[in-house]
PDB file of C-alpha atoms in Angstrom:
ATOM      1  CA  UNK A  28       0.000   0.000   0.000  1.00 91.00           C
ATOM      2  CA  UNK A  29       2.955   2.396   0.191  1.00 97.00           C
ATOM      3  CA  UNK A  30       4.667   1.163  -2.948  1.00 96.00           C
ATOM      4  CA  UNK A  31       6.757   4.075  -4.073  1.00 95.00           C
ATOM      5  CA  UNK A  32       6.152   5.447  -1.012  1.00 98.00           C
ATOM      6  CA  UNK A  33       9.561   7.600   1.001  1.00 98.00           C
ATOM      7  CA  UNK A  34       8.721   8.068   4.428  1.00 98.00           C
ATOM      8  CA  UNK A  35      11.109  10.393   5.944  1.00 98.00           C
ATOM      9  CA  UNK A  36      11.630   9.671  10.450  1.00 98.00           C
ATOM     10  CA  UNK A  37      13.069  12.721  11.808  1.00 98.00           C
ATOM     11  CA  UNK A  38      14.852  12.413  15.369  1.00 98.00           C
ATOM     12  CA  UNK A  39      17.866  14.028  17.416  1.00 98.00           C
ATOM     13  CA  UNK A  40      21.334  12.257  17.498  1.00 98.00           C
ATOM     14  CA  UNK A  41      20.563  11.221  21.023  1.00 96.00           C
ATOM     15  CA  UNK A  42      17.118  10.387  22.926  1.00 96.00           C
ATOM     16  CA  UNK A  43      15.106   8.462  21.055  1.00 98.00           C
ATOM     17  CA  UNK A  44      12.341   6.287  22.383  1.00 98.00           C
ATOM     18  CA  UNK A  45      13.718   2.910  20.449  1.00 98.00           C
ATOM     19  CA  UNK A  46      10.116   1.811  19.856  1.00 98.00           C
ATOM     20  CA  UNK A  47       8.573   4.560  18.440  1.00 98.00           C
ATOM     21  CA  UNK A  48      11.591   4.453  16.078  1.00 98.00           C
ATOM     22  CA  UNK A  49      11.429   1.134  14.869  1.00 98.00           C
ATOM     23  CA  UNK A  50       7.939   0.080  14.824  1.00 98.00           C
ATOM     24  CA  UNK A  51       6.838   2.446  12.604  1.00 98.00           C
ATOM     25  CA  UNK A  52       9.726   2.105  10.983  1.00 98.00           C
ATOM     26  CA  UNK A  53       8.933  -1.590  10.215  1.00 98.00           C
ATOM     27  CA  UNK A  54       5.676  -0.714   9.682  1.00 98.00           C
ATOM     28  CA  UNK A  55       6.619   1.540   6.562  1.00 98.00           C
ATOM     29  CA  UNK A  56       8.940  -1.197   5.423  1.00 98.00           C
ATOM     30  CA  UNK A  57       5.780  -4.166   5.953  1.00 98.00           C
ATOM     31  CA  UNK A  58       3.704  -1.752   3.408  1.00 98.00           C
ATOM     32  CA  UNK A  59       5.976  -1.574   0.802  1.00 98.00           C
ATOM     33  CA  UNK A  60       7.427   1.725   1.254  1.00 98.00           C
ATOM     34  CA  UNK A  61      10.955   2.962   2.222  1.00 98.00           C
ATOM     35  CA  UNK A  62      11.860   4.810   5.645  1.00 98.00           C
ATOM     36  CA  UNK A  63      14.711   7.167   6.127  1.00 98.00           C
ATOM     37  CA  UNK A  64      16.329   8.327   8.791  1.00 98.00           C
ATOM     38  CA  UNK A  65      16.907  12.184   9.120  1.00 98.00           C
ATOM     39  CA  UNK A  66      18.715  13.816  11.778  1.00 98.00           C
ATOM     40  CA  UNK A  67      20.620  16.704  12.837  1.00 98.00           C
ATOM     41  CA  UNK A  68      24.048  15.382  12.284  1.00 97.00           C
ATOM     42  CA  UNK A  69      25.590  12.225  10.408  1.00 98.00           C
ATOM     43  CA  UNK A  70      26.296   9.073  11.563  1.00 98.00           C
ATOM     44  CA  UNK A  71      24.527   7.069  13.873  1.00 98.00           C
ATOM     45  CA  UNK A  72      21.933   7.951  16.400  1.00 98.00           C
ATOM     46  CA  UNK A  73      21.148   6.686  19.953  1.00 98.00           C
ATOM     47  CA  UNK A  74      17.338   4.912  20.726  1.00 98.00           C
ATOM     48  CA  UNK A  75      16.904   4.599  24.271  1.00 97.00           C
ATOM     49  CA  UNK A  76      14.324   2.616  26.435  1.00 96.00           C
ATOM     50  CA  UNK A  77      13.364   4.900  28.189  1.00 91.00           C
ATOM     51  CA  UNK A  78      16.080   6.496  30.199  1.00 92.00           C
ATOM     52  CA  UNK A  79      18.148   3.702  29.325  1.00 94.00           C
ATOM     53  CA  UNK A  80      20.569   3.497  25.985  1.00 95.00           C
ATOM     54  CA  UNK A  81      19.545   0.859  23.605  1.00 97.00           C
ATOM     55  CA  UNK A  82      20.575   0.562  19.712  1.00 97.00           C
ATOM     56  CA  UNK A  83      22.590   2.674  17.343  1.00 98.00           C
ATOM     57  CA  UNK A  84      21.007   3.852  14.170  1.00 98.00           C
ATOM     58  CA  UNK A  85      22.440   5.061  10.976  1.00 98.00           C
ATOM     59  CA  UNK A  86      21.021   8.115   9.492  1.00 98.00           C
ATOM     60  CA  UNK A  87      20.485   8.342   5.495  1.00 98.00           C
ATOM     61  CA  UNK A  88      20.330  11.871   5.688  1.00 98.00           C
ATOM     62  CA  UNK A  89      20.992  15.087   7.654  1.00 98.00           C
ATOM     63  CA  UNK A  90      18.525  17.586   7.866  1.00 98.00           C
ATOM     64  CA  UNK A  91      20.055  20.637   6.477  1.00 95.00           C
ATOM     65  CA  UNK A  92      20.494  18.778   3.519  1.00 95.00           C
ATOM     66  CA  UNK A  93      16.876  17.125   3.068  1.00 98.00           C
ATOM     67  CA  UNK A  94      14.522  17.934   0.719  1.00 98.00           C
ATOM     68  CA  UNK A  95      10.893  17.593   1.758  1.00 98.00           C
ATOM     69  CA  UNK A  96       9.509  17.262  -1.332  1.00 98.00           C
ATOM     70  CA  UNK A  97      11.460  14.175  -1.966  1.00 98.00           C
ATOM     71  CA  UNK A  98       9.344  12.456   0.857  1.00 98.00           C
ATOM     72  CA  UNK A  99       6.166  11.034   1.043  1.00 98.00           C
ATOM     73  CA  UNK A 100       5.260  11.668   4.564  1.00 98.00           C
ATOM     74  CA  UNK A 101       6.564  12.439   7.911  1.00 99.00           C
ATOM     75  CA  UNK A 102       7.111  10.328  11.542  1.00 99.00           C
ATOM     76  CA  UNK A 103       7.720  12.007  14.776  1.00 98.00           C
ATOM     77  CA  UNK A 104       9.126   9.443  17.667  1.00 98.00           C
ATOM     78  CA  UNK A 105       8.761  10.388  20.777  1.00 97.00           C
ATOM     79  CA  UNK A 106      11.205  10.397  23.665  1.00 96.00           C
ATOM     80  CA  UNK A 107      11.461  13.235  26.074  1.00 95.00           C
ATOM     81  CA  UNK A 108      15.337  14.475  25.052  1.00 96.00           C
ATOM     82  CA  UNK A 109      14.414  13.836  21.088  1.00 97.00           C
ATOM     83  CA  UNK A 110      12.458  16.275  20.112  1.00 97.00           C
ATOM     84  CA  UNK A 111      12.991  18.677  22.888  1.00 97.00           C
ATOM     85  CA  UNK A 112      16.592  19.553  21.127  1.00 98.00           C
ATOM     86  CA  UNK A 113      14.877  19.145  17.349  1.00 98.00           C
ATOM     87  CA  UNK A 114      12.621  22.216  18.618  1.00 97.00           C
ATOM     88  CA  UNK A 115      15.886  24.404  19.473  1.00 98.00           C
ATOM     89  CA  UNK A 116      17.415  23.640  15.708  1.00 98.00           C
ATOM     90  CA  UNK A 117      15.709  25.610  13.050  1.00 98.00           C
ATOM     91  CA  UNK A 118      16.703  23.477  10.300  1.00 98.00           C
ATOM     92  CA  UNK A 119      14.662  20.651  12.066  1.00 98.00           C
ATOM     93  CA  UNK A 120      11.800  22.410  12.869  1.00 98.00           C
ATOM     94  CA  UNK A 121      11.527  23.835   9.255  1.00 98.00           C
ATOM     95  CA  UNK A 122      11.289  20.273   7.929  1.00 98.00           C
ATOM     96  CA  UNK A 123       9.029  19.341   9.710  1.00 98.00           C
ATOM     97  CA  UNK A 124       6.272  22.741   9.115  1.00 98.00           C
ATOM     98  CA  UNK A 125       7.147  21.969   5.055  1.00 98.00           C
ATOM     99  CA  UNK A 126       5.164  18.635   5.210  1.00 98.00           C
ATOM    100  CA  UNK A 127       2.227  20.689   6.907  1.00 98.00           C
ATOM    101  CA  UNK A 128       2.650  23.276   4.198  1.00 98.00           C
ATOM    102  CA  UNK A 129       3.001  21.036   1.615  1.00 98.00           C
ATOM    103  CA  UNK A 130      -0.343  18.810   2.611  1.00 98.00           C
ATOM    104  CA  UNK A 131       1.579  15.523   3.254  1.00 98.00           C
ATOM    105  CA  UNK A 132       0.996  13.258   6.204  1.00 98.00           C
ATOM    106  CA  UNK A 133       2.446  14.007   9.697  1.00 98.00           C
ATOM    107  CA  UNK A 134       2.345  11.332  12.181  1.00 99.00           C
ATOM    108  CA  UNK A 135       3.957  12.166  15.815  1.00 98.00           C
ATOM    109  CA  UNK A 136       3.743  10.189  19.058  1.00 98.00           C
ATOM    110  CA  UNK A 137       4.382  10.703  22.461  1.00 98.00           C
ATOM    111  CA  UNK A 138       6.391  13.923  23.102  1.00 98.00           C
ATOM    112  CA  UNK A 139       6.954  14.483  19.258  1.00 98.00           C
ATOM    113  CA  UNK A 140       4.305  17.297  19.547  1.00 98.00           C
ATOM    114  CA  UNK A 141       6.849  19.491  21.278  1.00 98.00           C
ATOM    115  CA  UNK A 142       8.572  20.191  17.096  1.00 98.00           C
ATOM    116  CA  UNK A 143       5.100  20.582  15.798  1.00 98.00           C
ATOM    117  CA  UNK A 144       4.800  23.726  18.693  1.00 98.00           C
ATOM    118  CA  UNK A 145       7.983  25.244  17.707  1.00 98.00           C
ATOM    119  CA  UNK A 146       7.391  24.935  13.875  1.00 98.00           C
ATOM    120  CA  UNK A 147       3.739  26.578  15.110  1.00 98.00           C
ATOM    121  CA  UNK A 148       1.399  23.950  13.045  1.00 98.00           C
ATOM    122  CA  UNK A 149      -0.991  22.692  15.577  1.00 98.00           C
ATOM    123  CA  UNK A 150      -3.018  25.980  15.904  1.00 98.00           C
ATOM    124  CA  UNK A 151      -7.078  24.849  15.453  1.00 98.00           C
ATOM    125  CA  UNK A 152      -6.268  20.769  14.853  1.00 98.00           C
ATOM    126  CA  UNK A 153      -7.065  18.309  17.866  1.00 98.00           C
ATOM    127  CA  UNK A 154      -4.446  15.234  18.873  1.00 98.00           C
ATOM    128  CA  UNK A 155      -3.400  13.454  21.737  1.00 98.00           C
ATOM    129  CA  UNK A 156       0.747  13.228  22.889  1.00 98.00           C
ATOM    130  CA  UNK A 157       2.200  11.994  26.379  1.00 98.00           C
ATOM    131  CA  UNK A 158      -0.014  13.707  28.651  1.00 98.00           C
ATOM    132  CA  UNK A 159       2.392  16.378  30.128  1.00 97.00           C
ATOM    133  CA  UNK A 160       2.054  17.995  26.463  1.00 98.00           C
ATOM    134  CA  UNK A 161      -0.964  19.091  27.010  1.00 97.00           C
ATOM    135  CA  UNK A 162      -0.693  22.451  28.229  1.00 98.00           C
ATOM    136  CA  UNK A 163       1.602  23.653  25.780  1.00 98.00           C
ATOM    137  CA  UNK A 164      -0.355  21.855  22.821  1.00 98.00           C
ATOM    138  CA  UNK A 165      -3.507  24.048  24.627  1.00 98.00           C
ATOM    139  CA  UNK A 166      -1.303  27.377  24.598  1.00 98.00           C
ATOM    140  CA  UNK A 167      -0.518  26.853  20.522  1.00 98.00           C
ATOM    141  CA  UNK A 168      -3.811  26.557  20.189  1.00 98.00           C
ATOM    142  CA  UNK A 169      -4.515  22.891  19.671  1.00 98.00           C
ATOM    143  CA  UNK A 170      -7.536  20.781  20.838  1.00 98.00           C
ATOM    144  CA  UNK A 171      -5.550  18.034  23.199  1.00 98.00           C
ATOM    145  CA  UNK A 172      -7.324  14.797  23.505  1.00 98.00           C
ATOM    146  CA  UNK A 173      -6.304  11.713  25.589  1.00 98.00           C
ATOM    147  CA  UNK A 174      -6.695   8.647  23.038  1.00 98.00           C
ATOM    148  CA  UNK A 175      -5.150   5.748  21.883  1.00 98.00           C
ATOM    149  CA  UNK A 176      -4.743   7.500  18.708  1.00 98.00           C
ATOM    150  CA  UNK A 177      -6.161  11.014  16.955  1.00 98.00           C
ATOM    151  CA  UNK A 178      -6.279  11.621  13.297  1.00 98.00           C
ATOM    152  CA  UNK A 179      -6.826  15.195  12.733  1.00 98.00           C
ATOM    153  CA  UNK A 180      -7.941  16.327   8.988  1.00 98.00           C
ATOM    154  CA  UNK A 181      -8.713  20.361   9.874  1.00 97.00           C
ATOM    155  CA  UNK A 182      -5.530  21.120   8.258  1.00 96.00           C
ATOM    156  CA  UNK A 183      -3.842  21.731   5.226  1.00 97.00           C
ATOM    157  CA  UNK A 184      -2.374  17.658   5.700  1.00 98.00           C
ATOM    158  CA  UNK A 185      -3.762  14.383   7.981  1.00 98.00           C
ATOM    159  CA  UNK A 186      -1.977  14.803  11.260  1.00 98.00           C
ATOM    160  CA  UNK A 187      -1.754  11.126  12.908  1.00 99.00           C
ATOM    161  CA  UNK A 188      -1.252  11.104  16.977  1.00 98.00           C
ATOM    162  CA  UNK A 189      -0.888   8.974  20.117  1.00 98.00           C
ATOM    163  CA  UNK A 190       0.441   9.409  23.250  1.00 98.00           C
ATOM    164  CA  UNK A 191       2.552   6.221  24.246  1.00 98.00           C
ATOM    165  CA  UNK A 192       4.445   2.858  23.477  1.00 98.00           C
ATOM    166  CA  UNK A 193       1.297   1.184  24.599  1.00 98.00           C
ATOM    167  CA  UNK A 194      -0.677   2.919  21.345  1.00 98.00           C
ATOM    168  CA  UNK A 195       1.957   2.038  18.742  1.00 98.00           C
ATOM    169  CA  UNK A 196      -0.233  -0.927  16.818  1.00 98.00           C
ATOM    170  CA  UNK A 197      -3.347   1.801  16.660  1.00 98.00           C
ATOM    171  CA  UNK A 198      -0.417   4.504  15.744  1.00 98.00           C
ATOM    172  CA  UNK A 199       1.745   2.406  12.927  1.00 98.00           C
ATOM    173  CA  UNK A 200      -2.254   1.259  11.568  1.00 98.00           C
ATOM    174  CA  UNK A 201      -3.371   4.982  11.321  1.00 98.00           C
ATOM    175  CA  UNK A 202      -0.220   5.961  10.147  1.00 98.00           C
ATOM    176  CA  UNK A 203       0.207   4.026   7.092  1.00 98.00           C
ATOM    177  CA  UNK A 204      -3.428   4.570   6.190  1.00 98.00           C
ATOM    178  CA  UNK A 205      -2.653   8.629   6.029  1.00 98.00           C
ATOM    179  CA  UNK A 206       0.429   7.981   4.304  1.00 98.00           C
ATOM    180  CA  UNK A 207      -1.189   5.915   1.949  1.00 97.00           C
ATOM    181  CA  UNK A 208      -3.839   8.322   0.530  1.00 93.00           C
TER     182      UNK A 208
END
């Protein structure tokens, strides 16, 4: 269903929830499309398990030097250090507003909301995230919800959301049906 498909994965060098990483990540791959792994710097990046280090990842591309248009969709992992530095690096967060103003697929889990805040793209659309997100997804004027999983269409794209490890099979399912329209 995502033949053709290039899914770009956008994370930090370091902090990483593993999971959200690779299951997703798998998921693109079970679909028929092809993941990549942006980040802020080359070579490899650190997944944790929660505060714990896990696996090493190779990234395919750095972010200063990715095109959006040459992907297909967006993913967001979570992780409480990840995308609290990709907010402070303008490079990242411009990535990730192009897919919102280019009307492709966003999905973000867990504390990946934190990027969409800083690249200011959640204004009037309703999702969920890891719960503490909540008040700053309120103050940049989002609808928070506390689901397994939110898709959000009052936008210029399909915003996918979900708040924890525990929602990933809802989250990879509603994630490769946006990315597949």
């Amino acid at each position: 269903m995502l033949n053709g498909r290039t899914i770009a994965f956008l994370v930090a060098p370091e902090g990483v929830e593993q999971v959200e990483l690779t299951e997703p990540w798998k998921a693109v791959k079970q679909a028929g499309g092809t993941p990549r792994l942006v980040s802020t710097s080359p070579g490899q990046v650190q997944g944790f398990n929660h505060l714990d280090r896990a696996d090493t990842f190779a990234v395919d591309e750095t972010v200063d030097g990715a095109d959006p248009a040459s992907f297909d969709g967006l993913v967001l992992p979570g992780g409480v250090a990840n995308p609290d530095f990709l907010r402070t690096v303008p490079a990242a967060v411009q990535f990730a507003r192009a897919f919102f103003e280019a009307g492709k697929p966003v999905a973000a889990i867990c504390h990946a909301p934190w990027t969409l805040v800083e690249a200011d793209v959640v204004r009037g659309r309703t999702l969920t995230s890891w719960p503490s997100l909540q008040t700053d997804l309120r103050n940049a004027g989002a609808t928070w919800v506390d689901r397994e999983v939110m898709v959000c269409t009052a936008g210029p794209n399909t915003l996918v959301s979900s708040r924890k490890p525990d929602d990933l099979k809802a989250f990879c399912q509603a994630a490769m049906d946006a990315f597949s329209q």
